[in-house]
């Protein structure tokens, strides 16, 4: 059994392709590539941690959300992000939390969708895993004008 971590998949979000310069011509191509990549790596008995923003769409897209969810292998855990509405949260996740602390081998991990200045165990070697901050947003905030 292994743990896998990802964030900000944004299944179905056509504008994320431009926002983050993802190398896809369409959301269908992006969705298929994300699913294929997970299926190539994550085993049935692995834990897959999604650190927020699983999908983007209308709350009535539940059938589509379920299709993407069930296409992913492993036991799926959701760390709730700002785009995860009730339709996403109500999927049959192994767990749903706003923040979680786990032990992965010798590593203590604190997971949250949002970056934090400090976290439990930070001064004792615990690592923080987070999403939310997309490349284009981060680089535009750090540039001097």
mmCIF file of C-alpha atoms in Angstrom, residues 33-93:
data_model
loop_
_atom_site.group_PDB
_atom_site.id
_atom_site.type_symbol
_atom_site.label_atom_id
_atom_site.label_comp_id
_atom_site.label_asym_id
_atom_site.label_seq_id
_atom_site.Cartn_x
_atom_site.Cartn_y
_atom_site.Cartn_z
ATOM 1 C CA UNK A 33 -5.166 12.390 -19.234
ATOM 2 C CA UNK A 34 -5.595 12.940 -15.483
ATOM 3 C CA UNK A 35 -7.545 9.704 -15.129
ATOM 4 C CA UNK A 36 -5.058 7.735 -17.261
ATOM 5 C CA UNK A 37 -2.122 9.053 -15.213
ATOM 6 C CA UNK A 38 -3.739 8.038 -11.917
ATOM 7 C CA UNK A 39 -4.693 4.625 -13.310
ATOM 8 C CA UNK A 40 -1.083 4.076 -14.388
ATOM 9 C CA UNK A 41 0.294 4.765 -10.893
ATOM 10 C CA UNK A 42 -2.238 4.226 -8.124
ATOM 11 C CA UNK A 43 -3.097 0.651 -7.120
ATOM 12 C CA UNK A 44 -6.471 -0.541 -5.854
ATOM 13 C CA UNK A 45 -5.236 -0.776 -2.243
ATOM 14 C CA UNK A 46 -3.369 2.572 -2.286
ATOM 15 C CA UNK A 47 -4.641 5.756 -0.648
ATOM 16 C CA UNK A 48 -5.169 8.725 -2.948
ATOM 17 C CA UNK A 49 -5.342 12.077 -1.175
ATOM 18 C CA UNK A 50 -6.913 14.923 -3.178
ATOM 19 C CA UNK A 51 -5.973 18.202 -1.502
ATOM 20 C CA UNK A 52 -8.988 20.143 -2.693
ATOM 21 C CA UNK A 53 -10.704 21.295 -5.858
ATOM 22 C CA UNK A 54 -11.539 17.862 -7.242
ATOM 23 C CA UNK A 55 -13.992 19.144 -9.862
ATOM 24 C CA UNK A 56 -15.465 22.351 -11.133
ATOM 25 C CA UNK A 57 -19.007 22.574 -12.410
ATOM 26 C CA UNK A 58 -22.633 22.980 -11.528
ATOM 27 C CA UNK A 59 -24.117 21.151 -8.572
ATOM 28 C CA UNK A 60 -26.409 19.279 -10.978
ATOM 29 C CA UNK A 61 -23.365 17.681 -12.660
ATOM 30 C CA UNK A 62 -23.398 14.898 -10.057
ATOM 31 C CA UNK A 63 -23.421 12.093 -12.643
ATOM 32 C CA UNK A 64 -20.295 13.541 -14.250
ATOM 33 C CA UNK A 65 -18.614 14.025 -10.857
ATOM 34 C CA UNK A 66 -19.429 10.390 -9.995
ATOM 35 C CA UNK A 67 -17.975 9.191 -13.304
ATOM 36 C CA UNK A 68 -14.664 10.979 -12.702
ATOM 37 C CA UNK A 69 -14.583 9.815 -9.084
ATOM 38 C CA UNK A 70 -15.194 6.148 -9.909
ATOM 39 C CA UNK A 71 -12.602 6.264 -12.715
ATOM 40 C CA UNK A 72 -9.858 6.943 -10.180
ATOM 41 C CA UNK A 73 -8.241 3.945 -8.469
ATOM 42 C CA UNK A 74 -7.505 3.504 -4.778
ATOM 43 C CA UNK A 75 -9.169 4.616 -1.559
ATOM 44 C CA UNK A 76 -9.923 8.262 -2.181
ATOM 45 C CA UNK A 77 -9.708 10.939 0.510
ATOM 46 C CA UNK A 78 -10.760 14.562 0.044
ATOM 47 C CA UNK A 79 -9.240 17.525 1.796
ATOM 48 C CA UNK A 80 -11.999 20.037 1.056
ATOM 49 C CA UNK A 81 -11.072 22.987 -1.156
ATOM 50 C CA UNK A 82 -12.838 26.191 -2.117
ATOM 51 C CA UNK A 83 -14.408 24.646 -5.261
ATOM 52 C CA UNK A 84 -15.620 21.464 -3.557
ATOM 53 C CA UNK A 85 -19.356 21.964 -3.146
ATOM 54 C CA UNK A 86 -21.876 19.526 -1.685
ATOM 55 C CA UNK A 87 -22.046 17.529 -4.938
ATOM 56 C CA UNK A 88 -18.312 16.780 -4.611
ATOM 57 C CA UNK A 89 -18.239 16.362 -0.837
ATOM 58 C CA UNK A 90 -21.124 13.860 -0.963
ATOM 59 C CA UNK A 91 -19.218 11.444 -3.236
ATOM 60 C CA UNK A 92 -18.270 8.184 -1.453
ATOM 61 C CA UNK A 93 -14.857 9.338 -0.211
#
